[in-house]
Short mmCIF file of C-alpha atoms in Angstrom, two decimals:
data_model
loop_
_atom_site.label_atom_id
_atom_site.label_comp_id
_atom_site.label_asym_id
_atom_site.label_seq_id
_atom_site.Cartn_x
_atom_site.Cartn_y
_atom_site.Cartn_z
CA MET J 1 0.00 0.00 0.00
CA ALA J 2 2.89 2.34 0.75
CA SER J 3 3.61 2.55 -2.98
CA ASN J 4 0.44 4.63 -3.32
CA MET J 5 1.79 7.06 -0.78
CA TYR J 6 4.02 10.03 -1.44
CA LEU J 7 5.57 12.46 1.03
CA PHE J 8 7.30 15.77 0.40
CA TRP J 9 9.41 16.65 3.43
CA GLY J 10 12.23 18.82 4.71
CA SER J 11 15.19 17.67 6.83
CA GLY J 12 15.05 18.78 10.47
CA SER J 13 11.48 20.09 10.30
CA VAL J 14 9.48 18.95 13.35
CA PRO J 15 6.16 19.05 11.42
CA CYS J 16 7.72 16.71 8.82
CA TRP J 17 9.38 14.39 11.28
CA LYS J 18 6.12 13.62 13.14
CA PRO J 19 4.30 11.92 10.23
CA MET J 20 7.58 10.28 9.16
CA ILE J 21 7.81 8.52 12.53
CA ALA J 22 4.11 7.61 12.29
CA LEU J 23 4.60 6.19 8.79
CA GLU J 24 7.48 4.01 10.03
CA GLU J 25 5.49 2.86 13.07
CA LYS J 26 2.52 1.91 10.88
CA GLY J 27 4.82 -0.25 8.76
CA PHE J 28 5.06 1.98 5.69
CA GLY J 29 8.84 2.38 5.73
CA GLY J 30 10.23 2.86 2.23
CA TYR J 31 7.28 4.96 0.99
CA PRO J 32 8.07 7.08 -2.09
CA ASN J 33 9.16 10.57 -1.07
CA LYS J 34 11.03 13.72 -2.01
CA LEU J 35 13.36 15.62 0.29
CA VAL J 36 12.84 19.27 -0.56
CA SER J 37 15.47 21.93 0.01
CA PHE J 38 14.13 24.93 1.95
CA SER J 39 17.07 27.10 0.83
CA LYS J 40 16.25 26.36 -2.82
CA LYS J 41 12.56 27.07 -2.00
CA GLU J 42 11.57 23.67 -3.36
CA HIS J 43 8.52 23.68 -1.04
CA LYS J 44 7.17 26.43 -3.31
CA ALA J 45 7.81 24.40 -6.49
CA GLU J 46 5.03 23.18 -8.74
CA ASP J 47 4.97 19.54 -7.59
CA VAL J 48 4.28 20.63 -3.99
CA MET J 49 1.99 23.57 -4.83
CA LYS J 50 -0.21 21.31 -6.97
CA LEU J 51 -1.07 19.24 -3.89
CA ASN J 52 -0.65 21.96 -1.27
CA PRO J 53 -1.38 25.53 -2.40
CA ARG J 54 0.11 26.78 0.90
CA GLY J 55 3.51 25.60 -0.38
CA GLN J 56 4.45 23.89 2.86
CA VAL J 57 5.85 20.53 3.87
CA PRO J 58 4.84 17.97 4.90
CA THR J 59 2.67 17.44 1.84
CA PHE J 60 1.28 13.93 1.73
CA LYS J 61 -0.81 11.85 -0.59
CA ASP J 62 -2.22 8.36 -0.21
CA GLY J 63 -3.75 7.35 -3.52
CA ASP J 64 -6.08 10.22 -4.41
CA ILE J 65 -6.33 11.45 -0.82
CA VAL J 66 -4.24 14.51 -0.01
CA VAL J 67 -3.51 15.46 3.62
CA ASN J 68 -0.97 18.16 4.38
CA GLU J 69 -1.12 19.32 7.97
CA SER J 70 1.40 17.41 10.13
CA ALA J 71 -1.09 16.38 12.81
CA ALA J 72 -3.79 15.62 10.22
CA ILE J 73 -1.46 13.13 8.50
CA CYS J 74 -0.72 11.40 11.83
CA ASP J 75 -4.40 11.32 12.74
CA TYR J 76 -5.37 10.06 9.25
CA LEU J 77 -2.77 7.25 9.32
CA GLU J 78 -3.87 5.97 12.70
CA ARG J 79 -7.58 6.12 11.85
CA ARG J 80 -7.23 4.49 8.43
CA TYR J 81 -4.54 1.95 9.31
CA GLY J 82 -5.39 1.40 12.97
CA ASN J 83 -4.90 -2.36 12.84
CA GLN J 84 -1.51 -2.12 11.18
CA GLY J 85 1.87 -1.75 12.89
CA THR J 86 2.06 0.05 16.23
CA GLN J 87 -1.27 1.13 17.77
CA LEU J 88 -0.55 4.81 18.38
CA ILE J 89 -3.80 5.72 20.19
CA PRO J 90 -4.53 3.19 22.96
CA SER J 91 -8.02 1.63 23.23
CA ASP J 92 -8.25 1.81 27.04
CA VAL J 93 -10.30 4.92 27.82
CA LYS J 94 -8.08 6.24 30.59
CA GLU J 95 -4.83 5.60 28.78
CA GLN J 96 -6.32 7.07 25.60
CA ALA J 97 -7.35 10.25 27.42
CA ASN J 98 -3.82 10.66 28.76
CA VAL J 99 -2.28 10.18 25.33
CA LEU J 100 -4.68 12.76 23.80
CA GLN J 101 -3.97 15.22 26.61
CA ARG J 102 -0.18 14.96 26.17
CA MET J 103 -0.35 15.01 22.34
CA TYR J 104 -2.09 18.35 22.29
CA GLU J 105 -0.21 19.64 25.32
CA VAL J 106 2.95 19.51 23.18
CA SER J 107 1.68 22.79 21.70
CA ASN J 108 3.01 24.34 24.94
CA VAL J 109 6.50 23.07 24.08
CA GLU J 110 6.12 24.68 20.68
CA GLY J 111 4.81 27.91 22.20
CA ASN J 112 6.96 28.24 25.32
CA ILE J 113 10.27 26.92 23.97
CA LEU J 114 10.39 26.86 20.16
CA LYS J 115 8.53 30.08 19.36
CA GLU J 116 9.31 32.00 22.54
CA LEU J 117 13.01 31.18 22.89
CA VAL J 118 14.50 29.38 19.87
CA TYR J 119 12.88 31.64 17.27
CA TYR J 120 13.80 34.75 19.28
CA ILE J 121 17.45 33.75 19.19
CA PHE J 122 17.30 32.63 15.56
CA HIS J 123 15.63 35.86 14.42
CA THR J 124 17.28 38.49 16.62
CA LYS J 125 20.84 39.66 15.99
CA LYS J 126 23.03 38.95 18.99
CA GLU J 127 23.65 42.65 19.63
CA GLU J 128 19.91 43.34 19.56
CA GLN J 129 18.95 40.62 22.03
CA ASP J 130 17.53 42.01 25.27
CA GLU J 131 19.35 40.29 28.14
CA ALA J 132 16.56 40.58 30.70
CA LEU J 133 13.98 39.39 28.20
CA LEU J 134 16.22 36.51 27.15
CA LYS J 135 16.63 35.46 30.79
CA GLU J 136 12.86 35.45 31.16
CA LYS J 137 12.51 33.33 28.02
CA TYR J 138 15.08 30.79 29.27
CA GLU J 139 13.20 30.63 32.56
CA LYS J 140 9.89 30.03 30.80
CA GLY J 141 11.45 27.32 28.63
CA ARG J 142 13.05 25.69 31.68
CA THR J 143 9.68 25.62 33.48
CA GLU J 144 8.11 23.94 30.44
CA LEU J 145 10.86 21.31 30.21
CA GLN J 146 10.53 20.62 33.93
CA ILE J 147 6.82 19.88 33.45
CA TRP J 148 7.74 17.16 30.94
CA GLU J 149 10.57 15.90 33.15
CA GLY J 150 7.90 15.54 35.86
CA TYR J 151 5.59 13.61 33.53
CA MET J 152 8.39 11.25 32.57
CA GLN J 153 9.42 10.73 36.20
CA LYS J 154 5.82 9.85 37.02
CA MET J 155 5.58 7.42 34.09
CA GLY J 156 8.65 5.59 35.40
CA SER J 157 11.75 4.23 33.75
CA GLY J 158 11.13 2.19 30.59
CA ALA J 159 7.75 3.84 29.97
CA PHE J 160 6.87 6.42 27.36
CA ILE J 161 5.75 10.04 27.63
CA ALA J 162 2.03 9.30 28.08
CA SER J 163 1.59 5.56 28.31
CA LYS J 164 3.30 2.24 28.94
CA SER J 165 3.63 1.78 25.20
CA PHE J 166 4.97 4.04 22.50
CA SER J 167 2.09 6.30 21.40
CA MET J 168 1.15 9.30 19.30
CA ALA J 169 2.22 11.48 22.24
CA ASP J 170 5.81 10.30 21.67
CA VAL J 171 5.45 10.96 17.94
CA TYR J 172 4.48 14.55 18.79
CA PHE J 173 6.93 15.15 21.64
CA PHE J 174 10.18 13.43 20.73
CA PRO J 175 11.08 15.53 17.64
CA TYR J 176 11.05 18.70 19.79
CA LEU J 177 13.24 17.10 22.43
CA ALA J 178 15.70 15.90 19.79
CA PHE J 179 15.76 19.36 18.21
CA PHE J 180 16.60 20.96 21.56
CA VAL J 181 19.36 18.40 22.15
CA ARG J 182 20.73 19.26 18.70
CA LEU J 183 20.72 22.91 19.85
CA GLY J 184 22.83 22.07 22.91
CA LEU J 185 20.26 21.06 25.56
CA ASN J 186 22.14 19.37 28.41
CA LEU J 187 19.92 16.49 29.45
CA SER J 188 21.92 15.76 32.60
CA LYS J 189 19.69 18.38 34.27
CA TYR J 190 16.62 16.35 33.23
CA PRO J 191 17.42 12.74 34.19
CA ALA J 192 14.09 11.13 33.27
CA LEU J 193 14.00 12.89 29.91
CA SER J 194 17.65 11.89 29.41
CA GLU J 195 16.83 8.18 29.87
CA TYR J 196 13.81 8.61 27.59
CA TYR J 197 15.80 10.43 24.90
CA ASN J 198 18.58 7.87 24.83
CA ARG J 199 16.11 5.03 24.50
CA ILE J 200 13.83 6.58 21.85
CA LYS J 201 16.64 7.85 19.63
CA ASP J 202 17.57 4.21 18.94
CA ARG J 203 14.01 3.13 18.15
CA ALA J 204 13.81 1.88 14.53
CA SER J 205 11.07 4.34 13.45
CA VAL J 206 13.07 7.26 14.83
CA LYS J 207 16.45 6.16 13.49
CA ASN J 208 14.99 5.52 10.02
CA SER J 209 13.52 9.02 9.91
CA TRP J 210 16.36 10.92 11.66
CA PRO J 211 17.00 14.24 9.84
CA PRO J 212 19.82 13.34 7.44
CA HIS J 213 21.62 16.69 7.69
CA TRP J 214 21.77 16.32 11.50
CA ALA J 215 23.72 13.11 11.05
CA GLU J 216 26.05 14.76 8.53
CA GLU J 217 26.69 18.25 9.89
CA PRO J 218 27.20 19.49 13.44
CA SER J 219 24.76 22.15 14.63
CA LYS J 220 25.85 25.76 14.28
CA ALA J 221 24.10 26.72 17.54
CA ASP J 222 24.34 25.40 21.09
CA PHE J 223 22.43 28.07 23.07
CA MET J 224 20.02 25.50 24.53
CA LYS J 225 22.83 24.51 26.91
CA ASN J 226 21.74 27.57 28.92
CA ILE J 227 18.30 26.20 29.63
CA MET V 1 -23.61 10.73 32.03
CA ALA V 2 -23.16 14.48 31.71
CA SER V 3 -23.61 14.81 35.46
CA ASN V 4 -20.16 13.20 35.86
CA MET V 5 -18.70 15.90 33.67
CA TYR V 6 -17.43 19.29 34.78
CA LEU V 7 -16.09 22.13 32.68
CA PHE V 8 -14.27 25.28 33.76
CA TRP V 9 -14.47 27.84 30.97
CA GLY V 10 -14.08 31.51 30.10
CA SER V 11 -16.52 33.61 28.07
CA GLY V 12 -15.29 34.46 24.56
CA SER V 13 -12.28 32.14 24.66
CA VAL V 14 -11.98 30.19 21.40
CA PRO V 15 -10.23 27.24 23.12
CA CYS V 16 -13.19 27.04 25.54
CA TRP V 17 -15.89 27.47 22.94
CA LYS V 18 -14.67 24.53 20.82
CA PRO V 19 -15.30 21.77 23.42
CA MET V 20 -18.51 23.55 24.49
CA ILE V 21 -19.92 23.18 20.97
CA ALA V 22 -18.71 19.55 20.89
CA LEU V 23 -20.38 18.83 24.25
CA GLU V 24 -23.67 20.23 22.95
CA GLU V 25 -23.40 18.28 19.68
CA LYS V 26 -22.72 15.05 21.58
CA GLY V 27 -25.90 15.59 23.58
CA PHE V 28 -24.35 16.66 26.89
CA GLY V 29 -26.04 20.06 27.11
CA GLY V 30 -26.60 21.11 30.71
CA TYR V 31 -23.32 19.60 32.01
CA PRO V 32 -22.15 21.05 35.34
CA ASN V 33 -19.72 23.92 34.77
CA LYS V 34 -18.14 27.06 36.14
CA LEU V 35 -17.66 30.27 34.20
CA VAL V 36 -14.35 31.70 35.42
CA SER V 37 -13.50 35.38 35.29
CA PHE V 38 -10.14 36.05 33.63
CA SER V 39 -9.95 39.52 35.12
CA LYS V 40 -10.34 38.07 38.63
CA LYS V 41 -7.72 35.44 37.68
CA GLU V 42 -10.12 32.64 38.60
CA HIS V 43 -8.35 30.34 36.13
CA LYS V 44 -5.44 30.42 38.59
CA ALA V 45 -7.68 29.52 41.57
CA GLU V 46 -7.34 26.29 43.49
CA ASP V 47 -10.31 24.45 41.95
CA VAL V 48 -8.81 24.83 38.46
CA MET V 49 -5.16 24.37 39.49
CA LYS V 50 -6.00 21.10 41.23
CA LEU V 51 -7.10 19.60 37.89
CA ASN V 52 -4.89 21.68 35.62
CA PRO V 53 -1.55 22.83 37.08
CA ARG V 54 -1.10 25.11 34.03
CA GLY V 55 -4.00 27.19 35.37
CA GLN V 56 -5.75 27.44 32.03
CA VAL V 57 -9.27 26.96 30.75
CA PRO V 58 -10.83 24.85 29.38
CA THR V 59 -10.28 22.43 32.24
CA PHE V 60 -12.48 19.39 31.87
CA LYS V 61 -13.26 16.27 33.83
CA ASP V 62 -15.41 13.27 33.00
CA GLY V 63 -15.63 11.09 36.11
CA ASP V 64 -12.01 10.56 37.13
CA ILE V 65 -10.64 11.39 33.68
CA VAL V 66 -9.15 14.85 33.35
CA VAL V 67 -8.52 16.35 29.89
CA ASN V 68 -7.57 20.01 29.58
CA GLU V 69 -6.31 20.88 26.14
CA SER V 70 -9.13 22.23 23.95
CA ALA V 71 -8.50 19.87 21.01
CA ALA V 72 -7.85 16.93 23.35
CA ILE V 73 -11.31 17.38 24.92
CA CYS V 74 -12.95 17.45 21.47
CA ASP V 75 -10.99 14.40 20.34
CA TYR V 76 -11.74 12.55 23.61
CA LEU V 77 -15.50 13.25 23.40
CA GLU V 78 -15.79 12.02 19.82
CA ARG V 79 -13.71 8.88 20.47
CA ARG V 80 -15.47 7.97 23.71
CA TYR V 81 -19.01 8.97 22.72
CA GLY V 82 -18.79 8.35 18.97
CA ASN V 83 -22.22 6.76 18.72
CA GLN V 84 -23.94 9.55 20.60
CA GLY V 85 -25.34 12.79 19.15
CA THR V 86 -23.74 14.25 16.03
CA GLN V 87 -20.95 12.20 14.43
CA LEU V 88 -18.20 14.80 14.27
CA ILE V 89 -15.58 12.76 12.37
CA PRO V 90 -17.15 11.10 9.29
CA SER V 91 -16.57 7.38 8.65
CA ASP V 92 -16.06 7.67 4.90
CA VAL V 93 -12.29 7.68 4.32
CA LYS V 94 -12.21 10.56 1.86
CA GLU V 95 -14.61 12.75 3.77
CA GLN V 96 -12.76 11.94 7.00
CA ALA V 97 -9.43 12.95 5.47
CA ASN V 98 -10.90 16.28 4.39
CA VAL V 99 -12.33 16.95 7.86
CA LEU V 100 -8.96 16.13 9.50
CA GLN V 101 -7.11 18.34 7.03
CA ARG V 102 -9.38 21.34 7.66
CA MET V 103 -9.48 20.81 11.46
CA TYR V 104 -5.73 21.11 11.77
CA GLU V 105 -5.48 23.71 9.02
CA VAL V 106 -7.42 26.06 11.32
CA SER V 107 -4.05 26.57 13.06
CA ASN V 108 -3.28 28.86 10.10
CA VAL V 109 -6.27 31.03 11.02
CA GLU V 110 -4.91 31.19 14.55
CA GLY V 111 -1.39 31.96 13.31
CA ASN V 112 -2.09 34.29 10.39
CA ILE V 113 -5.05 36.23 11.78
CA LEU V 114 -5.41 35.89 15.56
CA LYS V 115 -1.75 35.94 16.60
CA GLU V 116 -0.36 37.95 13.70
CA LEU V 117 -3.01 40.68 13.47
CA VAL V 118 -5.52 40.64 16.36
CA TYR V 119 -2.90 40.20 19.10
CA TYR V 120 -0.65 42.84 17.49
CA ILE V 121 -3.46 45.39 17.69
CA PHE V 122 -4.54 44.25 21.18
CA HIS V 123 -1.00 44.44 22.55
CA THR V 124 0.45 47.47 20.76
CA LYS V 125 -0.54 51.00 21.73
CA LYS V 126 -2.13 52.80 18.78
CA GLU V 127 0.68 55.36 18.59
CA GLU V 128 3.29 52.57 18.51
CA GLN V 129 1.66 50.60 15.70
CA ASP V 130 3.78 50.50 12.56
CA GLU V 131 1.53 51.40 9.65
CA ALA V 132 3.43 49.50 6.95
CA LEU V 133 3.66 46.42 9.16
CA LEU V 134 -0.02 46.67 10.02
CA LYS V 135 -0.91 46.86 6.33
CA GLU V 136 1.15 43.71 5.73
CA LYS V 137 -0.64 41.95 8.59
CA TYR V 138 -4.08 42.90 7.24
CA GLU V 139 -3.01 41.60 3.83
CA LYS V 140 -1.83 38.30 5.32
CA GLY V 141 -5.08 37.94 7.27
CA ARG V 142 -7.14 38.75 4.17
CA THR V 143 -5.28 36.08 2.18
CA GLU V 144 -6.03 33.55 4.91
CA LEU V 145 -9.72 34.44 5.01
CA GLN V 146 -9.91 34.20 1.23
CA ILE V 147 -8.57 30.64 1.41
CA TRP V 148 -11.50 29.68 3.65
CA GLU V 149 -13.95 31.65 1.49
CA GLY V 150 -12.64 29.50 -1.40
CA TYR V 151 -13.18 26.27 0.56
CA MET V 152 -16.71 27.30 1.42
CA GLN V 153 -17.50 28.29 -2.17
CA LYS V 154 -16.27 24.89 -3.31
CA MET V 155 -18.34 23.07 -0.67
CA GLY V 156 -21.45 24.82 -2.00
CA SER V 157 -24.37 26.53 -0.31
CA GLY V 158 -25.95 24.59 2.56
CA ALA V 159 -22.77 22.54 3.15
CA PHE V 160 -20.28 22.89 5.98
CA ILE V 161 -16.62 23.89 6.03
CA ALA V 162 -15.22 20.41 5.28
CA SER V 163 -18.12 18.09 4.62
CA LYS V 164 -21.79 17.84 3.71
CA SER V 165 -22.59 17.46 7.42
CA PHE V 166 -21.57 19.50 10.43
CA SER V 167 -18.18 18.14 11.59
CA MET V 168 -15.29 18.74 13.94
CA ALA V 169 -13.84 21.08 11.34
CA ASP V 170 -16.79 23.41 11.98
CA VAL V 171 -16.26 23.06 15.74
CA TYR V 172 -12.67 24.25 15.23
CA PHE V 173 -13.31 26.93 12.61
CA PHE V 174 -16.57 28.67 13.53
CA PRO V 175 -15.46 30.21 16.86
CA TYR V 176 -12.65 32.08 15.08
CA LEU V 177 -15.01 33.36 12.41
CA ALA V 178 -17.51 34.51 15.04
CA PHE V 179 -14.72 36.23 17.01
CA PHE V 180 -13.62 38.14 13.90
CA VAL V 181 -17.23 39.16 13.21
CA ARG V 182 -17.44 40.40 16.79
CA LEU V 183 -14.30 42.46 16.05
CA GLY V 184 -15.95 44.11 13.05
CA LEU V 185 -15.28 41.71 10.16
CA ASN V 186 -17.53 42.71 7.26
CA LEU V 187 -18.70 39.42 5.77
CA SER V 188 -20.20 41.06 2.70
CA LYS V 189 -16.69 40.76 1.19
CA TYR V 190 -16.81 37.00 1.82
CA PRO V 191 -20.22 35.86 0.51
CA ALA V 192 -19.84 32.10 1.05
CA LEU V 193 -18.51 32.60 4.59
CA SER V 194 -21.34 35.07 5.19
CA GLU V 195 -24.01 32.48 4.26
CA TYR V 196 -22.16 29.90 6.41
CA TYR V 197 -21.85 32.26 9.39
CA ASN V 198 -25.51 33.24 9.35
CA ARG V 199 -26.60 29.61 9.22
CA ILE V 200 -24.22 28.23 11.86
CA LYS V 201 -24.79 31.03 14.40
CA ASP V 202 -28.38 29.80 14.73
CA ARG V 203 -27.44 26.14 15.19
CA ALA V 204 -28.59 24.93 18.63
CA SER V 205 -25.12 23.80 19.80
CA VAL V 206 -23.66 27.18 18.86
CA LYS V 207 -26.49 29.30 20.28
CA ASN V 208 -26.44 27.35 23.56
CA SER V 209 -22.72 27.96 23.98
CA TRP V 210 -22.54 31.54 22.61
CA PRO V 211 -20.21 33.64 24.80
CA PRO V 212 -22.61 35.29 27.26
CA HIS V 213 -20.75 38.60 27.48
CA TRP V 214 -20.91 38.94 23.68
CA ALA V 215 -24.69 38.83 23.89
CA GLU V 216 -24.71 41.39 26.71
CA GLU V 217 -22.03 43.93 25.78
CA PRO V 218 -21.07 45.40 22.42
CA SER V 219 -17.43 44.87 21.37
CA LYS V 220 -14.99 47.67 22.18
CA ALA V 221 -13.05 47.05 18.97
CA ASP V 222 -14.07 46.95 15.31
CA PHE V 223 -10.69 46.97 13.54
CA MET V 224 -11.47 43.74 11.65
CA LYS V 225 -13.67 45.84 9.36
CA ASN V 226 -10.39 46.77 7.63
CA ILE V 227 -9.64 43.21 6.55
#
């Protein structure tokens, strides 16, 4: 079935990595795909725009069905291919509710760390960065990370971010954590997340979808060591 | 069953309104609830914090299950009570994919209109607003609205934003549209959205959950008339 699928994606993009992990978990590894170059603006090229007029990746197609939003692709895959590969949304009502809660709660990681802190540093010249504001942003990011450290401590060693099994909450959360580690995050301050990170990074679905340029080039930034 | 449920909510909050429409559609109208006052910081009070340490609304509980993220509550309700009330995620694969795509695509309305434009005007003193930047933001917001006007035109009169029936995509989209209308949006420039708005605002689930202070007080702002 995977031969009917097609994914346009960018290396290192969290929204792309999420459905790529889901595709691997559902047993669709080896699906046809195109790695687009952001610097060459290939996400605005005709082959993408034809399927996704917003000119964004991920852009995904399964036969004649087109789904482009990162979370929509994940949701679609699990609903359509629920019985295949890893079950990413548990059936047990209580466990399911916890997975849903954590999945959507990841938007706080995006808001409080990625947009608030990482984008500020990426988009503000060093000499224009406001030191007091930056300190506040690091503090806010630290508080957010500590919330997730607390969740992981509560789940216990060997468990996953929202359940005893690997779930959609891990698909949503792990790419952010890995991105922060790439940007210098020192996990020794977050022992439960450290154990989690070191275990998940070797999971087949994650290894097979690891951003290729991360494996090839060192990161140019390491400011997340300050968090 | 609704008597086991409890919702903390704020009037006029889009994240609160979404699960409130879903609750009504699933047949849980009349669920126990508390309207919290943001200005009195009641979302940081003990009864909320006990269930939701982030101190945010919506905060929702169904028996001993606590789910707090807006989209997580909607997702939880439809998964757990799928056979009850309105079916919010269609079963047909193609229709389902379109509903999922539009549901998550609403994040662009949040990003390109609410955060980019509405929050800029809310949080920037009039004399500090940059006219060229503001013009750019209006243009970006207009482009976003036109995308949804296009979707609605394609769906055809009498249909809904992503399917022939009312779906979760309407639950996610309508509260934003209504908020923009409250802020002065002139729908005569968007005829398909205008027909949609006037039909959905009278839907029982929407009327029953309409932000009470909107009904009581006129809006202080009407800048969305410029979009």
